[in-house]
């Protein structure tokens, strides 16, 4: 929600907006999302048929009025860098606005690459200082949420003693492992922080009134001077593991409770569930809010063509051709072609970069999904060519499996990018 022009808060916000610099962390190797991250970074993975994961934090920042954005990239960064350049390089929302990539680099001061979330920000401090921000907003590049970050900033400014703010989200007991759990007290200031507890007994006294726990979302506001000070210790590489526990003991660190949908895309299962959630009649993560749109690369593609196809509870992206097929509770990406007699259920078909054919030793197979196939519970990555009469069903119920055509992770079939699946293949 943006502030009204005639409100007192609007004046205060405008005065501070240009003093905020957003830093988006491009993520690590993303090994738990393999094979989707084999040749691209996690924030560059396609989402919702037409977006990339990186579009979510960038859009949240722009929609909140914070239009000075650095994106820090390192692993498999070519695809991510190209997408950001094509999508945001000509951003003219505000004269002083920008979305710029800062790639990991070796310098005279440091010959090492980014070695953690805090270390990444430490290594780009010279660029941050050049912008002279009063506040630095740090976001993750691979999460789903639709937050008014301006409200987060206002909460930070309410108490002049606040040096650091941590966005939190209420979670149930079964989700505490793998997340940082915070306990807040009077005024919302954090009293305790436990990173990735392995047992509920470690965080029992952190329960909120409703019996849940507040999890660190990996979204922070730092007063710039405080950020520079907490990063002085070169041995501290990570915000969650090292910086925050120490800062809570020495500084005023405040918790902000975000009560909307939030998902950290860490595994194939989480990625799969978050995508299919978009097909719900009322999804928890809503792409259809006019005041907070999600931006992505503008493509000059023709309308979707549907020829006598059955489509139920599905997202069909532009440029797609559906010929006498069935698509149920699935997402179909841009330019995708699905031929006659094919049935797709509960699957993510990411789309194509080009119409046409792949030439392989086994023959010439068109890009897209061939005729008379059946696909259930699968992720078909971009630019795949699926032959005729292919059955991707995981009938044996594999949890983990791999051959030259598919990989199964968390029980979900994944067809890696640029894979040609021959006619008649079955699993």
Coordinates of C-alpha atoms in Angstrom, one line a residue:
X1 CA 0.0 0.0 0.0
X2 CA 1.4 3.4 -1.0
X3 CA 0.9 6.4 1.3
X4 CA -1.8 9.0 0.3
X5 CA -0.5 12.2 -1.1
X6 CA -2.2 14.3 1.6
X7 CA -1.1 12.3 4.6
X8 CA 1.6 13.5 7.1
X9 CA 3.3 10.1 6.7
X10 CA 3.7 10.7 3.0
X11 CA 5.9 13.8 3.6
X12 CA 8.1 11.9 6.0
X13 CA 8.3 8.9 3.6
X14 CA 9.2 11.0 0.6
X15 CA 12.1 12.7 2.5
X16 CA 13.5 9.2 3.4
X17 CA 12.8 7.3 0.2
X18 CA 15.9 8.4 -1.6
X19 CA 17.9 7.6 1.5
X20 CA 17.0 3.9 1.2
X21 CA 19.2 1.5 -0.9
X22 CA 17.9 -2.0 -1.5
X23 CA 20.4 -4.8 -1.8
X24 CA 19.1 -8.2 -3.1
X25 CA 21.2 -11.3 -2.5
X26 CA 21.5 -13.4 -5.6
X27 CA 21.7 -16.6 -3.7
X28 CA 24.2 -19.4 -3.3
X29 CA 24.7 -22.6 -5.4
X30 CA 21.1 -23.8 -4.8
X31 CA 22.1 -27.4 -4.8
X32 CA 18.7 -28.5 -3.3
X33 CA 17.0 -27.2 -6.4
X34 CA 19.1 -29.3 -8.8
X35 CA 18.7 -30.0 -11.7
X36 CA 16.9 -26.7 -12.1
X37 CA 20.0 -24.8 -10.9
X38 CA 22.5 -26.9 -12.9
X39 CA 23.1 -24.0 -15.4
X40 CA 21.4 -21.1 -13.7
X41 CA 21.3 -19.5 -10.3
X42 CA 18.2 -20.0 -8.1
X43 CA 16.8 -16.5 -8.5
X44 CA 16.9 -17.1 -12.3
X45 CA 14.6 -20.1 -12.2
X46 CA 11.3 -19.6 -14.0
X47 CA 8.2 -19.2 -11.9
X48 CA 4.5 -18.9 -12.6
X49 CA 4.9 -19.5 -16.3
X50 CA 6.4 -16.1 -17.2
X51 CA 8.4 -14.8 -14.3
X52 CA 11.8 -15.4 -12.7
X53 CA 12.1 -15.7 -8.9
X54 CA 14.3 -12.6 -8.9
X55 CA 11.3 -10.6 -10.2
X56 CA 9.5 -11.0 -6.8
X57 CA 11.9 -9.1 -4.5
X58 CA 12.6 -6.5 -7.2
X59 CA 8.9 -5.9 -7.7
X60 CA 8.3 -5.7 -3.9
X61 CA 11.0 -3.0 -3.7
X62 CA 9.8 -1.0 -6.6
X63 CA 6.1 -1.2 -5.6
X64 CA 7.1 0.1 -2.1
X65 CA 8.8 3.1 -3.6
X66 CA 12.4 1.9 -3.0
X67 CA 13.8 2.4 -6.5
X68 CA 17.6 2.2 -5.9
X69 CA 18.4 -1.5 -6.1
X70 CA 21.6 -3.5 -6.2
X71 CA 21.4 -7.2 -7.1
X72 CA 24.5 -9.2 -6.0
X73 CA 25.2 -12.2 -8.2
X74 CA 27.8 -14.9 -8.2
X75 CA 27.0 -18.6 -9.1
X76 CA 25.7 -19.4 -12.6
X77 CA 24.9 -15.8 -13.0
X78 CA 24.8 -15.4 -16.8
X79 CA 21.1 -16.1 -17.1
X80 CA 20.2 -14.0 -14.1
X81 CA 22.3 -11.0 -15.2
X82 CA 20.8 -11.2 -18.7
X83 CA 17.3 -11.2 -17.4
X84 CA 17.9 -8.2 -15.1
X85 CA 19.5 -6.3 -17.9
X86 CA 16.7 -7.0 -20.4
X87 CA 13.9 -6.3 -17.9
X88 CA 15.1 -3.4 -15.7
X89 CA 18.0 -1.7 -17.4
X90 CA 15.7 0.9 -18.9
X91 CA 13.8 1.5 -15.7
X92 CA 12.6 5.1 -15.7
X93 CA 10.1 5.1 -12.9
X94 CA 12.1 7.8 -11.1
X95 CA 15.0 10.0 -12.3
X96 CA 17.3 8.6 -9.6
X97 CA 16.0 5.0 -9.8
X98 CA 18.1 2.0 -11.0
X99 CA 18.4 -1.8 -10.8
X100 CA 22.1 -2.6 -11.1
X101 CA 24.0 -5.9 -11.0
X102 CA 27.1 -6.2 -8.8
X103 CA 28.8 -9.4 -9.7
X104 CA 31.3 -11.1 -7.3
X105 CA 34.7 -9.9 -8.2
X106 CA 38.3 -10.2 -7.0
X107 CA 39.8 -6.9 -5.9
X108 CA 43.0 -5.7 -4.3
X109 CA 41.2 -5.7 -1.0
X110 CA 39.9 -9.2 -1.4
X111 CA 40.8 -12.1 -3.7
X112 CA 37.9 -14.3 -2.5
X113 CA 34.4 -14.6 -3.9
X114 CA 31.2 -14.0 -1.7
X115 CA 31.4 -16.5 1.2
X116 CA 28.0 -15.9 2.8
X117 CA 25.2 -13.4 3.0
X118 CA 27.0 -10.9 5.3
X119 CA 30.3 -11.4 3.4
X120 CA 28.6 -10.5 0.1
X121 CA 27.3 -7.2 1.5
X122 CA 30.7 -6.5 3.2
X123 CA 32.5 -6.9 -0.2
X124 CA 30.2 -4.4 -1.9
X125 CA 30.3 -1.8 0.9
X126 CA 32.3 0.6 -1.3
X127 CA 29.5 0.7 -3.8
X128 CA 26.9 1.1 -1.0
X129 CA 28.8 4.0 0.5
X130 CA 28.9 5.7 -2.9
X131 CA 25.1 6.0 -2.8
X132 CA 25.2 7.5 0.7
X133 CA 22.0 5.8 1.9
X134 CA 20.8 6.4 5.4
X135 CA 19.2 2.9 5.4
X136 CA 20.0 -0.3 3.7
X137 CA 17.2 -2.8 2.9
X138 CA 18.5 -6.3 2.4
X139 CA 16.3 -8.9 0.6
X140 CA 16.7 -12.5 -0.5
X141 CA 16.5 -13.2 -4.3
X142 CA 14.5 -16.5 -4.0
X143 CA 11.5 -16.0 -1.8
X144 CA 7.8 -15.5 -2.5
X145 CA 5.9 -12.7 -0.7
X146 CA 4.0 -9.5 -1.5
X147 CA 5.1 -7.1 1.3
X148 CA 4.6 -3.4 1.7
X149 CA 8.3 -2.7 2.5
X150 CA 7.4 1.0 3.1
X151 CA 5.3 -0.2 6.1
X152 CA 8.4 -2.2 7.2
X153 CA 10.5 0.9 7.0
X154 CA 7.9 3.0 8.9
X155 CA 8.0 0.4 11.7
X156 CA 11.8 0.7 11.8
X157 CA 11.5 4.5 12.1
X158 CA 9.0 4.4 14.9
X159 CA 11.6 4.1 17.6
X160 CA 14.7 6.2 17.0
X161 CA 16.9 3.7 19.0
X162 CA 16.3 1.0 16.4
X163 CA 19.4 0.1 14.5
X164 CA 18.4 -3.1 12.8
X165 CA 14.9 -4.5 11.9
X166 CA 14.2 -8.1 11.0
X167 CA 11.1 -9.1 9.1
X168 CA 9.5 -12.2 10.6
X169 CA 6.6 -14.5 9.7
X170 CA 4.5 -16.7 11.9
X171 CA 5.1 -20.4 11.3
X172 CA 3.9 -23.7 12.9
X173 CA 6.1 -26.0 14.9
X174 CA 6.7 -28.4 12.1
X175 CA 8.5 -25.8 10.0
X176 CA 11.1 -24.5 12.6
X177 CA 14.0 -26.6 11.3
X178 CA 16.1 -24.8 8.8
X179 CA 14.8 -21.3 9.9
X180 CA 16.0 -18.8 12.4
X181 CA 13.5 -18.3 15.3
X182 CA 13.2 -15.0 17.2
X183 CA 11.7 -14.0 20.5
X184 CA 10.6 -10.4 20.8
X185 CA 9.7 -8.5 23.9
X186 CA 8.5 -5.0 24.8
X187 CA 8.3 -2.7 21.8
X188 CA 9.0 -5.6 19.5
X189 CA 12.7 -5.6 20.2
X190 CA 14.3 -9.1 19.8
X191 CA 15.5 -10.7 23.0
X192 CA 16.6 -14.1 21.6
X193 CA 17.5 -15.6 18.2
X194 CA 18.1 -19.3 17.5
X195 CA 19.3 -20.2 14.1
X196 CA 18.0 -23.5 12.6
X197 CA 16.9 -25.3 15.8
X198 CA 16.9 -29.0 15.5
X199 CA 14.4 -29.6 18.3
X200 CA 11.4 -27.7 19.6
X201 CA 12.8 -27.7 23.1
X202 CA 15.5 -25.2 21.9
X203 CA 12.8 -22.6 21.1
X204 CA 9.9 -23.5 23.5
X205 CA 10.1 -20.1 25.2
X206 CA 9.8 -18.4 21.9
X207 CA 6.2 -19.4 21.2
X208 CA 3.8 -16.6 20.4
X209 CA 0.4 -16.3 22.0
X210 CA -1.2 -18.4 19.2
X211 CA 1.4 -21.2 19.8
X212 CA 3.4 -20.5 16.7
X213 CA 6.9 -19.2 16.2
X214 CA 8.3 -16.1 14.5
X215 CA 10.8 -17.0 11.8
X216 CA 13.4 -14.8 10.3
X217 CA 12.5 -14.1 6.7
X218 CA 16.0 -13.0 5.8
X219 CA 14.7 -9.5 5.1
X220 CA 16.5 -6.7 7.0
X221 CA 16.7 -3.0 7.5
X222 CA 20.0 -1.6 8.7
X223 CA 20.9 1.9 9.6
X224 CA 23.9 2.3 7.3
X225 CA 26.3 3.2 10.1
X226 CA 25.2 0.1 12.0
X227 CA 25.6 -2.1 9.0
X228 CA 29.2 -0.9 8.5
X229 CA 30.0 -1.5 12.1
X230 CA 28.5 -5.1 12.3
X231 CA 30.5 -6.0 9.2
X232 CA 33.8 -5.0 10.6
X233 CA 34.6 -8.4 11.9
X234 CA 35.9 -10.2 8.8
X235 CA 35.3 -13.6 10.4
X236 CA 31.5 -13.2 10.3
X237 CA 30.2 -14.4 7.0
X238 CA 26.5 -14.9 7.5
X239 CA 23.7 -12.7 8.8
X240 CA 21.6 -15.4 10.4
X241 CA 24.3 -17.6 11.9
X242 CA 26.7 -14.9 13.1
X243 CA 25.7 -11.2 12.7
X244 CA 22.2 -11.3 14.2
X245 CA 23.0 -13.3 17.4
X246 CA 25.8 -10.9 18.2
X247 CA 23.9 -7.7 17.2
X248 CA 21.0 -8.7 19.5
X249 CA 23.3 -8.7 22.5
X250 CA 24.9 -5.4 21.6
X251 CA 22.3 -3.3 19.7
X252 CA 18.6 -2.4 19.4
X253 CA 17.2 -5.0 17.0
X254 CA 13.5 -4.9 16.2
X255 CA 11.2 -7.6 14.9
X256 CA 8.5 -6.7 12.3
X257 CA 5.7 -9.2 11.9
X258 CA 4.5 -9.8 8.4
X259 CA 1.2 -11.7 8.4
X260 CA 1.0 -12.5 4.7
X261 CA 2.1 -15.5 2.6
X262 CA 5.8 -16.1 2.6
X263 CA 7.7 -19.1 1.2
X264 CA 11.4 -19.7 1.0
X265 CA 12.1 -21.6 -2.2
X266 CA 14.7 -24.1 -0.9
X267 CA 13.8 -27.5 -2.4
X268 CA 12.2 -29.0 -5.5
X269 CA 9.1 -29.9 -3.4
X270 CA 8.8 -26.3 -2.1
X271 CA 9.2 -24.9 -5.7
X272 CA 6.6 -27.4 -7.1
X273 CA 4.1 -26.7 -4.3
X274 CA 4.5 -22.9 -4.6
X275 CA 3.9 -23.0 -8.4
X276 CA 0.8 -25.2 -8.2
X277 CA -0.6 -23.1 -5.4
X278 CA -1.0 -20.3 -8.0
X279 CA -3.7 -22.4 -9.7
X280 CA -5.9 -22.4 -6.6
X281 CA -9.2 -20.5 -7.0
X282 CA -7.9 -18.0 -4.3
X283 CA -4.2 -18.5 -4.2
X284 CA -2.2 -17.5 -1.1
X285 CA 0.2 -15.7 -3.3
X286 CA -1.9 -13.5 -5.6
X287 CA -0.5 -12.4 -9.0
X288 CA -3.7 -10.5 -9.8
X289 CA -3.3 -7.4 -7.6
X290 CA -3.3 -4.2 -9.7
X291 CA -1.7 -2.0 -7.1
X292 CA 1.3 -4.3 -6.6
X293 CA 2.1 -5.9 -10.0
X294 CA 5.0 -8.2 -10.5
X295 CA 7.3 -7.1 -13.2
X296 CA 9.1 -9.3 -15.7
X297 CA 10.6 -9.1 -19.2
X298 CA 8.1 -7.7 -21.8
X299 CA 7.9 -10.1 -24.7
X300 CA 6.2 -9.4 -28.0
X301 CA 4.5 -12.8 -28.3
X302 CA 1.2 -13.7 -30.0
X303 CA -1.9 -14.6 -28.0
X304 CA -2.4 -18.1 -26.7
X305 CA -4.1 -20.4 -29.2
X306 CA -6.4 -23.1 -27.9
X307 CA -7.7 -25.6 -30.4
X308 CA -10.4 -27.8 -29.0
X309 CA -8.4 -28.3 -25.7
X310 CA -9.7 -28.9 -22.2
X311 CA -8.1 -26.5 -19.7
X312 CA -9.1 -26.7 -16.0
X313 CA -7.5 -24.7 -13.1
X314 CA -4.4 -23.8 -15.1
X315 CA -2.1 -20.8 -15.9
X316 CA -1.4 -20.6 -19.6
X317 CA 1.3 -18.1 -20.6
X318 CA 1.3 -16.0 -23.8
X319 CA 2.4 -17.5 -27.1
X320 CA 1.3 -21.0 -26.1
X321 CA -0.4 -23.4 -28.6
X322 CA -2.7 -26.1 -27.2
X323 CA -3.9 -28.6 -29.8
X324 CA -6.7 -31.1 -28.8
X325 CA -5.0 -31.8 -25.4
X326 CA -5.9 -31.6 -21.7
X327 CA -4.3 -29.5 -19.0
X328 CA -5.4 -29.9 -15.4
X329 CA -4.1 -27.9 -12.4
X330 CA -0.9 -27.1 -14.1
X331 CA 1.2 -24.1 -15.3
X332 CA 2.3 -23.8 -18.9
X333 CA 5.1 -21.4 -19.8
X334 CA 5.6 -19.0 -22.7
X335 CA 5.7 -20.4 -26.3
X336 CA 4.9 -23.9 -25.2
X337 CA 3.4 -26.3 -27.7
X338 CA 1.3 -29.2 -26.6
X339 CA 0.1 -31.7 -29.2
X340 CA -3.1 -33.7 -29.7
X341 CA -4.1 -36.4 -27.3
X342 CA -1.6 -35.3 -24.6
X343 CA -2.9 -35.1 -21.0
X344 CA -1.1 -33.1 -18.3
X345 CA -2.0 -33.1 -14.6
X346 CA -0.4 -31.3 -11.6
X347 CA 2.7 -30.3 -13.5
X348 CA 4.9 -27.3 -14.4
X349 CA 5.7 -27.0 -18.0
X350 CA 8.2 -24.1 -18.1
X351 CA 8.0 -23.1 -21.8
X352 CA 10.3 -22.4 -24.7
X353 CA 12.8 -19.7 -25.7
X354 CA 12.2 -20.5 -29.4
X355 CA 9.6 -22.2 -31.6
X356 CA 11.0 -24.9 -33.8
X357 CA 12.9 -28.2 -33.6
X358 CA 15.8 -29.9 -31.8
X359 CA 18.0 -32.0 -34.0
X360 CA 19.3 -35.1 -32.2
X361 CA 20.8 -38.4 -33.4
X362 CA 17.5 -40.1 -32.5
X363 CA 15.6 -37.9 -35.0
X364 CA 14.0 -34.6 -35.4
X365 CA 11.6 -33.9 -32.5
X366 CA 9.6 -30.6 -32.3
X367 CA 10.1 -28.4 -29.3
X368 CA 7.4 -28.8 -26.8
X369 CA 5.2 -31.8 -25.8
X370 CA 4.4 -34.4 -28.5
X371 CA 1.2 -36.2 -29.2
X372 CA -0.5 -38.8 -26.9
X373 CA 1.7 -38.2 -23.9
X374 CA 0.7 -38.4 -20.2
X375 CA 2.5 -36.2 -17.7
X376 CA 1.7 -36.2 -13.9
X377 CA 3.4 -34.6 -11.0
X378 CA 6.3 -33.3 -13.1
X379 CA 8.5 -30.2 -13.8
X380 CA 9.5 -29.9 -17.4
X381 CA 12.2 -27.3 -17.6
X382 CA 12.6 -24.8 -20.4
X383 CA 13.4 -25.8 -24.0
X384 CA 12.7 -29.5 -23.8
X385 CA 11.5 -31.7 -26.7
X386 CA 9.2 -34.5 -25.5
X387 CA 8.5 -37.1 -28.2
X388 CA 5.2 -39.0 -28.9
X389 CA 3.6 -41.5 -26.5
X390 CA 5.8 -40.5 -23.6
X391 CA 4.6 -41.3 -20.1
X392 CA 6.0 -39.3 -17.2
X393 CA 4.2 -40.8 -14.2
X394 CA 6.7 -42.2 -11.7
X395 CA 4.6 -45.4 -11.5
X396 CA 7.3 -47.1 -9.3
X397 CA 6.9 -44.3 -6.7
X398 CA 10.6 -43.3 -6.7
X399 CA 11.6 -40.6 -4.2
X400 CA 15.1 -40.2 -5.8
X401 CA 16.0 -41.4 -9.3
X402 CA 18.1 -40.4 -12.3
X403 CA 18.6 -41.5 -15.9
X404 CA 19.7 -39.7 -19.0
X405 CA 16.3 -38.2 -19.6
X406 CA 14.8 -37.4 -16.1
X407 CA 15.7 -36.8 -12.5
X408 CA 13.3 -37.5 -9.6
X409 CA 13.7 -35.3 -6.5
X410 CA 11.3 -35.4 -3.6
X411 CA 9.2 -37.8 -5.6
X412 CA 8.7 -35.2 -8.4
X413 CA 9.8 -35.9 -12.0
X414 CA 12.1 -33.2 -13.4
X415 CA 13.1 -33.1 -17.0
X416 CA 16.2 -31.0 -17.2
X417 CA 16.6 -28.0 -19.5
X418 CA 17.3 -28.8 -23.2
X419 CA 16.5 -32.5 -22.8
X420 CA 15.1 -34.5 -25.7
X421 CA 12.9 -37.3 -24.5
X422 CA 12.5 -40.0 -27.2
X423 CA 9.2 -41.4 -28.5
X424 CA 7.7 -44.0 -26.2
X425 CA 9.8 -43.2 -23.1
X426 CA 8.1 -44.3 -19.8
X427 CA 8.8 -44.0 -16.2

